[in-house]
Amino acid sequence: MSSTACGVDFGTSNSTVGWHSAGRPALLPLEDGKPTLPSAVFFHTEEMRTSYGRAAMADYLDGYEGRLLRALKSVLGTSLMDGHTELMGGATPFRALLARFILELKRRAEASAGREFSQAVLGRPVYFVDDDAKADRKAQDTLAEVAREAGFAEIAFQYEPLAAAFELESRIAREALVLVADIGGGTSDFTLIRLGPQRAGQADRRDDILAHGGVHIGGTDFDRHLSLARVMPELGLGTQLNSGKDMPSTQYGNLASWHTIPLAYSRKVWAQLTELYGMAADKEKVGRLLALVRQQAGHWLALQVEEAKITLSEAQQARISLERVTAGLQVDVARPEFERAVDGLVARIEDTVQALLRSAGTSADAVDALFFTGGSSSIPVLRRRLAAHFPQARQLEGDRFGAIGIGLALDASRRYA
């Protein structure tokens, strides 16, 4: 393999870079010896510097003055990609923020490997944008342009679930028809593929791939629905104004979504919220909303919600702290409440899998194994309901955060050897 090739998994929540070293694929350490770099950027107002990954999250939580941005990948394919956000007193294009993070990812990978990377296979979801081929193509083109700006001279793309399939294939002993379920931070992607030791390493795998499928639903959407169902009502969502009209929901939606949280911090929004507070029937709850926005604590709250979601993957009960807006205020969430909140999301993911089977002309009984990967693949209700469609299939597990990066490194070795 060329020493200048790598596989880049730019994720909604976490990112990795893989390469071929000592005859096998490996992920490069990107932060504190860890192979994952959380896809987060913190812009320090006072010191005029930028931190990334875990350091960005820590700086934000430690109370430094500045602005945190996370889930930048979610902006690809949306109108926000051509828009701006307020940073350090000026308007900064979202595209420039994306380019800055990709450049930092490349810089860290090169420092870890001790060499330059000029060729890259980038992972991509099956669909950046659902049901809009033009927007989907634009999203990929934008990511390619940003990667070139970061210094990658040659760029290829690979579907993320197919990359995960390559990683699985490197460690299975016999041939199998596998449904790869990659449930990430921003999308749920699927590949139905024949894998086996005799097939591994072949350059052309088109005959082995029966179907791809995907939907723009991932871990951040589960966060959003949990927040809207159990947290935002404590900040006034669902209450009324003195006129009898409902409290407008736009800013609650923005604060419940990782990539739109900064939109709630503009001067225009603050003026609107203070006017609404004056007309609110439940001033206590709407006052909490104002306190959250005044402190620019939207990401702090989103972290509390995300942590509760993760807890509910192992436990039956979780607690969400609202201490930053009201001393002593907490929201208890039981797993059944969470499952009701995300029922519609899970149903859409199930529909995507059924559509994939129809397009492949294959019955569920023909599938030998389900391979779960991606950070959100541990959500019990999602796994349970997907597995119910394939009662005969074995359930296989991979590195939830590293399988795609390893697979992309394998793909890079084949393309650029």
Coordinates of C-alpha atoms in Angstrom, one line a residue:
M1 CA 0.0 0.0 0.0
S2 CA 1.2 3.5 -0.7
S3 CA 2.5 5.1 2.5
T4 CA 0.4 8.2 1.7
A5 CA -3.0 6.6 1.7
C6 CA -5.5 6.5 4.6
G7 CA -9.2 5.9 5.4
V8 CA -11.1 8.8 7.0
D9 CA -14.3 8.2 8.9
F10 CA -15.6 11.7 9.5
G11 CA -18.5 11.0 11.8
T12 CA -21.4 13.0 13.3
S13 CA -20.2 12.3 16.8
N14 CA -16.7 10.8 16.5
S15 CA -14.1 10.6 13.8
T16 CA -11.2 8.2 13.1
V17 CA -8.4 7.8 10.6
G18 CA -7.1 4.3 9.6
W19 CA -4.0 3.2 7.6
H20 CA -2.1 0.1 6.7
S21 CA 0.9 -0.5 9.0
A22 CA 3.0 -3.7 9.4
G23 CA 0.8 -5.5 7.0
R24 CA -2.5 -4.9 8.7
P25 CA -5.0 -2.0 9.0
A26 CA -5.0 0.0 12.2
L27 CA -6.5 3.2 13.6
L28 CA -4.2 6.0 14.4
P29 CA -4.2 7.7 17.8
L30 CA -5.8 11.1 17.4
E31 CA -6.2 12.4 21.0
D32 CA -4.6 11.3 24.3
G33 CA -3.7 8.0 22.7
K34 CA -7.2 7.2 21.7
P35 CA -8.2 6.5 18.1
T36 CA -11.4 8.5 18.2
L37 CA -11.6 12.3 18.0
P38 CA -15.0 13.6 19.0
S39 CA -16.3 15.8 16.2
A40 CA -16.4 18.9 18.3
V41 CA -14.8 22.3 18.0
F42 CA -14.6 25.0 20.7
F43 CA -13.7 28.6 19.8
H44 CA -12.2 30.5 22.7
T45 CA -13.4 34.1 22.8
E46 CA -10.8 35.6 25.1
E47 CA -7.7 33.6 24.0
M48 CA -8.7 33.6 20.3
R49 CA -7.7 29.9 19.9
T50 CA -9.5 26.7 19.0
S51 CA -9.6 23.4 20.7
Y52 CA -10.9 20.1 19.3
G53 CA -12.4 16.8 20.4
R54 CA -12.4 15.9 24.1
A55 CA -10.4 19.1 24.8
A56 CA -13.2 21.1 23.2
M57 CA -15.8 19.4 25.3
A58 CA -13.8 19.9 28.4
D59 CA -13.1 23.6 27.7
Y60 CA -16.9 24.2 27.2
L61 CA -17.9 22.3 30.4
D62 CA -15.2 24.1 32.4
G63 CA -16.9 27.4 31.6
Y64 CA -14.4 29.1 29.2
E65 CA -15.9 32.0 27.2
G66 CA -16.5 30.8 23.7
R67 CA -18.7 28.8 21.4
L68 CA -19.0 25.0 21.0
L69 CA -20.0 23.3 17.8
R70 CA -20.7 19.6 17.4
A71 CA -22.2 17.3 14.8
L72 CA -20.9 19.4 11.9
K73 CA -21.4 16.5 9.5
S74 CA -25.2 17.0 9.9
V75 CA -24.9 20.3 8.1
L76 CA -23.9 18.6 4.8
G77 CA -26.7 18.6 2.3
T78 CA -28.7 21.2 4.2
S79 CA -29.2 24.9 3.5
L80 CA -27.0 25.6 6.6
M81 CA -24.0 24.5 4.5
D82 CA -24.2 27.8 2.6
G83 CA -25.0 29.8 5.8
H84 CA -23.0 31.3 8.6
T85 CA -22.9 31.3 12.4
E86 CA -21.8 34.1 14.7
L87 CA -18.3 33.5 16.1
M88 CA -16.0 35.9 17.8
G89 CA -18.0 38.9 16.8
G90 CA -18.3 37.9 13.1
A91 CA -20.1 35.7 10.7
T92 CA -18.2 32.5 9.9
P93 CA -19.4 30.2 7.1
F94 CA -20.3 26.6 8.2
R95 CA -18.2 25.4 5.2
A96 CA -15.1 27.0 6.7
L97 CA -15.8 25.3 10.1
L98 CA -16.1 21.9 8.4
A99 CA -12.8 22.5 6.5
R100 CA -11.1 23.5 9.7
F101 CA -12.1 20.2 11.4
I102 CA -11.1 18.0 8.5
L103 CA -7.7 19.8 8.3
E104 CA -7.2 19.2 12.1
L105 CA -8.1 15.5 11.6
K106 CA -5.6 15.1 8.8
R107 CA -2.9 17.0 10.8
R108 CA -3.3 14.8 13.8
A109 CA -3.3 11.6 11.7
E110 CA -0.1 12.6 10.0
A111 CA 1.6 13.5 13.3
S112 CA 0.7 10.1 14.7
A113 CA 1.8 8.2 11.6
G114 CA 4.9 10.3 11.1
R115 CA 4.1 10.7 7.4
E116 CA 2.0 12.8 5.0
F117 CA -1.3 11.5 3.7
S118 CA -2.2 12.7 0.2
Q119 CA -4.7 9.9 -0.7
A120 CA -7.9 9.1 1.2
V121 CA -10.9 7.0 1.1
L122 CA -13.7 8.9 2.9
G123 CA -16.7 7.1 4.4
R124 CA -20.1 8.4 3.5
P125 CA -23.6 7.4 4.5
V126 CA -25.8 5.7 1.9
Y127 CA -27.8 8.9 1.8
F128 CA -26.5 12.2 3.2
V129 CA -30.1 13.5 2.3
D130 CA -33.1 11.3 2.0
D131 CA -35.1 11.3 -1.2
D132 CA -33.1 14.1 -2.9
A133 CA -30.4 12.8 -5.2
K134 CA -29.3 16.3 -6.2
A135 CA -28.8 17.4 -2.6
D136 CA -27.1 14.1 -1.8
R137 CA -24.6 14.6 -4.6
K138 CA -24.0 18.2 -3.5
A139 CA -23.2 17.0 0.0
Q140 CA -20.6 14.5 -1.3
D141 CA -19.1 17.1 -3.6
T142 CA -18.8 19.6 -0.8
L143 CA -17.1 17.1 1.5
A144 CA -14.7 16.2 -1.4
E145 CA -13.9 19.9 -1.9
V146 CA -13.3 20.4 1.8
A147 CA -11.0 17.4 1.9
R148 CA -9.0 18.7 -1.1
E149 CA -8.6 22.1 0.7
A150 CA -7.2 20.2 3.7
G151 CA -4.5 18.7 1.4
F152 CA -5.8 15.4 0.1
A153 CA -4.8 15.2 -3.6
E154 CA -6.7 12.0 -4.4
I155 CA -10.1 11.2 -2.9
A156 CA -12.5 8.3 -3.1
F157 CA -15.7 7.6 -1.3
Q158 CA -17.0 4.3 0.2
Y159 CA -20.4 3.6 1.8
E160 CA -19.8 3.4 5.6
P161 CA -21.7 0.0 6.1
L162 CA -19.7 -1.5 3.2
A163 CA -16.5 -0.4 4.9
A164 CA -17.7 -2.0 8.1
A165 CA -18.4 -5.2 6.1
F166 CA -14.8 -5.3 5.0
E167 CA -13.7 -5.1 8.6
L168 CA -15.9 -8.0 9.5
E169 CA -14.8 -10.0 6.6
S170 CA -11.2 -9.8 7.8
R171 CA -12.0 -11.9 10.8
I172 CA -14.8 -14.4 9.8
A173 CA -14.0 -18.1 9.0
R174 CA -16.8 -19.0 6.6
E175 CA -19.0 -17.5 3.9
A176 CA -22.2 -15.8 5.0
L177 CA -24.9 -13.4 3.8
V178 CA -24.7 -10.5 6.2
L179 CA -26.8 -7.5 6.8
V180 CA -24.5 -4.8 8.1
A181 CA -26.4 -2.3 10.3
D182 CA -24.4 0.8 10.9
I183 CA -26.3 3.0 13.3
G184 CA -24.3 6.2 13.7
G185 CA -24.7 9.6 15.1
G186 CA -26.5 11.0 12.1
T187 CA -27.7 8.2 9.9
S188 CA -28.7 4.5 9.9
D189 CA -27.1 2.7 6.9
F190 CA -27.4 -0.9 5.7
T191 CA -25.6 -3.2 3.3
L192 CA -26.6 -6.7 2.4
I193 CA -23.5 -8.5 1.2
R194 CA -21.9 -11.9 0.8
L195 CA -18.7 -12.1 2.8
G196 CA -16.1 -14.8 3.2
P197 CA -12.4 -15.6 3.4
Q198 CA -12.3 -16.5 -0.3
R199 CA -13.9 -13.3 -1.3
A200 CA -11.8 -10.9 0.8
G201 CA -9.3 -8.9 -1.1
Q202 CA -11.1 -9.0 -4.5
A203 CA -11.0 -5.7 -6.1
D204 CA -14.4 -5.9 -7.6
R205 CA -17.2 -6.8 -5.1
R206 CA -20.2 -5.7 -7.1
D207 CA -21.5 -9.2 -7.5
D208 CA -21.4 -9.8 -3.7
I209 CA -23.4 -6.7 -2.9
L210 CA -27.1 -7.4 -3.0
A211 CA -28.4 -4.0 -1.8
H212 CA -27.7 -0.8 0.0
G213 CA -30.2 1.3 2.1
G214 CA -30.2 4.1 4.5
V215 CA -32.2 6.8 6.3
H216 CA -31.1 10.1 7.8
I217 CA -31.8 8.9 11.4
G218 CA -29.1 8.4 14.0
G219 CA -28.1 8.9 17.6
T220 CA -28.6 12.7 17.5
D221 CA -32.2 12.2 16.4
F222 CA -32.8 9.9 19.4
D223 CA -31.3 12.7 21.6
R224 CA -33.6 15.2 20.0
H225 CA -36.8 13.2 20.5
L226 CA -35.9 12.4 24.1
S227 CA -35.2 16.1 24.7
L228 CA -38.5 17.2 23.2
A229 CA -40.5 14.6 25.0
R230 CA -39.1 14.9 28.5
V231 CA -36.8 18.0 28.9
M232 CA -38.2 20.9 26.7
P233 CA -41.6 20.8 28.4
E234 CA -39.8 21.8 31.6
L235 CA -38.6 24.9 29.7
G236 CA -42.0 25.8 28.4
L237 CA -42.6 23.7 25.4
G238 CA -46.3 22.9 25.2
T239 CA -47.3 25.8 27.5
Q240 CA -49.4 28.7 26.3
L241 CA -49.2 32.4 26.0
N242 CA -51.7 34.7 27.7
S243 CA -53.6 35.0 24.4
G244 CA -54.3 31.2 24.5
K245 CA -51.9 30.5 21.7
D246 CA -49.2 27.8 22.1
M247 CA -45.7 28.9 22.9
P248 CA -43.8 28.8 19.6
S249 CA -41.7 25.7 19.3
T250 CA -38.9 26.7 16.9
Q251 CA -36.2 27.4 19.4
Y252 CA -37.0 24.3 21.4
G253 CA -36.3 22.3 18.2
N254 CA -33.1 24.2 17.7
L255 CA -31.9 23.6 21.2
A256 CA -32.8 19.9 21.0
S257 CA -30.6 19.4 17.9
W258 CA -26.8 19.3 18.2
H259 CA -26.0 21.1 15.0
T260 CA -28.7 23.9 15.3
I261 CA -28.0 24.8 19.0
P262 CA -26.0 27.9 18.0
L263 CA -29.0 29.3 16.1
A264 CA -30.7 30.0 19.4
Y265 CA -27.9 32.4 20.5
S266 CA -28.4 35.3 18.1
R267 CA -29.4 38.7 19.2
K268 CA -32.6 38.4 17.1
V269 CA -33.6 35.2 18.9
W270 CA -32.9 36.7 22.3
A271 CA -35.2 39.7 21.5
Q272 CA -37.9 37.3 20.4
L273 CA -37.6 35.1 23.5
T274 CA -37.7 38.1 25.9
E275 CA -40.9 39.3 24.2
L276 CA -42.4 35.8 24.5
Y277 CA -41.5 35.7 28.2
G278 CA -43.6 38.8 28.7
M279 CA -46.6 37.1 27.1
A280 CA -46.1 33.7 28.7
A281 CA -48.7 32.2 30.9
D282 CA -46.1 30.0 32.6
K283 CA -43.3 32.4 33.3
E284 CA -41.5 30.0 35.6
K285 CA -40.9 27.4 32.8
V286 CA -40.2 30.0 30.0
G287 CA -37.8 31.7 32.4
R288 CA -35.8 28.5 32.5
L289 CA -35.6 28.7 28.7
L290 CA -34.2 32.3 28.9
A291 CA -31.7 31.2 31.6
L292 CA -30.5 28.4 29.3
V293 CA -30.0 30.7 26.3
R294 CA -28.5 33.5 28.4
Q295 CA -25.8 31.0 29.6
Q296 CA -25.4 29.6 26.1
A297 CA -25.8 26.2 27.9
G298 CA -27.6 24.4 25.1
H299 CA -24.7 22.0 24.5
W300 CA -24.5 21.3 28.2
L301 CA -28.1 20.3 28.2
A302 CA -27.7 18.2 25.1
L303 CA -24.9 16.4 26.9
Q304 CA -27.2 15.6 29.8
V305 CA -29.8 14.2 27.4
E306 CA -27.2 12.2 25.5
E307 CA -25.8 10.7 28.7
A308 CA -29.3 9.7 29.8
K309 CA -29.8 7.9 26.4
I310 CA -26.6 6.0 26.9
T311 CA -27.5 5.1 30.5
L312 CA -30.8 3.7 29.3
S313 CA -29.0 1.3 27.0
E314 CA -27.8 -0.5 30.2
A315 CA -30.4 0.6 32.9
Q316 CA -34.1 0.9 33.2
Q317 CA -34.0 4.4 34.6
A318 CA -31.9 7.6 34.0
R319 CA -31.9 11.1 35.5
I320 CA -31.4 14.3 33.5
S321 CA -30.0 17.3 35.4
L322 CA -31.4 20.8 34.8
E323 CA -29.3 22.2 37.6
R324 CA -27.8 25.0 35.3
V325 CA -31.3 26.5 34.8
T326 CA -33.0 25.8 38.2
A327 CA -31.2 24.6 41.3
G328 CA -32.3 21.1 42.2
L329 CA -34.4 20.5 39.1
Q330 CA -34.1 17.0 37.6
V331 CA -36.1 14.9 35.2
D332 CA -36.4 11.1 35.7
V333 CA -36.8 9.0 32.5
A334 CA -37.7 5.3 32.4
R335 CA -36.7 3.2 29.5
P336 CA -40.3 2.7 28.4
E337 CA -40.7 6.5 28.2
F338 CA -37.6 6.7 26.0
E339 CA -38.8 3.9 23.8
R340 CA -42.2 5.6 23.3
A341 CA -40.4 8.9 22.4
V342 CA -38.4 7.2 19.7
D343 CA -41.0 4.8 18.4
G344 CA -41.5 6.6 15.1
L345 CA -37.7 6.7 14.5
V346 CA -37.3 3.0 15.0
A347 CA -40.3 2.3 12.7
R348 CA -38.7 4.3 9.9
I349 CA -35.5 2.4 10.3
E350 CA -37.4 -0.9 10.2
D351 CA -39.1 0.3 7.0
T352 CA -35.7 1.1 5.5
V353 CA -34.6 -2.5 6.1
Q354 CA -37.7 -4.0 4.6
A355 CA -37.3 -1.8 1.5
L356 CA -33.7 -3.0 1.2
L357 CA -34.8 -6.7 1.3
R358 CA -37.4 -6.0 -1.4
S359 CA -34.8 -4.3 -3.6
A360 CA -32.5 -7.2 -3.1
G361 CA -35.2 -9.8 -3.9
T362 CA -34.2 -11.7 -0.8
S363 CA -36.2 -13.0 2.1
A364 CA -35.3 -12.4 5.7
D365 CA -34.7 -16.1 6.2
A366 CA -31.8 -16.0 3.8
V367 CA -29.8 -13.7 5.9
D368 CA -27.2 -15.6 8.0
A369 CA -26.1 -12.8 10.3
L370 CA -26.7 -9.3 11.5
F371 CA -23.6 -7.2 12.1
F372 CA -24.2 -4.2 14.4
T373 CA -21.8 -1.3 14.3
G374 CA -21.9 2.4 15.0
G375 CA -22.2 4.2 18.3
S376 CA -26.0 4.1 18.4
S377 CA -26.2 0.4 17.6
S378 CA -26.4 -0.4 21.4
I379 CA -29.9 1.1 21.8
P380 CA -31.9 -2.0 23.0
V381 CA -35.2 -1.2 21.4
L382 CA -33.6 -0.7 18.0
R383 CA -31.6 -3.9 18.2
R384 CA -34.6 -5.9 19.5
R385 CA -36.9 -4.7 16.7
L386 CA -34.4 -5.1 13.9
A387 CA -33.4 -8.6 15.1
A388 CA -37.1 -9.6 15.3
H389 CA -37.2 -9.3 11.4
F390 CA -34.4 -11.9 11.2
P391 CA -35.1 -14.6 13.8
Q392 CA -32.8 -17.1 12.2
A393 CA -29.8 -14.8 11.9
R394 CA -26.8 -14.7 14.2
Q395 CA -26.1 -11.3 15.9
L396 CA -22.5 -10.2 15.4
E397 CA -20.7 -7.3 17.1
G398 CA -17.9 -5.1 16.0
D399 CA -15.9 -2.2 17.3
R400 CA -18.8 0.3 17.4
F401 CA -16.5 3.3 16.9
G402 CA -13.7 1.8 14.9
A403 CA -15.1 -0.8 12.4
I404 CA -15.7 1.7 9.7
G405 CA -12.3 3.3 10.0
I406 CA -10.6 -0.1 9.8
G407 CA -12.7 -1.0 6.8
L408 CA -11.8 2.3 5.0
A409 CA -8.1 1.6 5.6
L410 CA -8.6 -1.8 4.0
D411 CA -10.3 -0.2 1.1
A412 CA -7.6 2.4 0.8
S413 CA -4.9 -0.4 0.7
R414 CA -6.7 -2.0 -2.3
R415 CA -7.4 1.2 -4.2
Y416 CA -3.9 2.8 -3.8
A417 CA -1.6 -0.2 -3.5

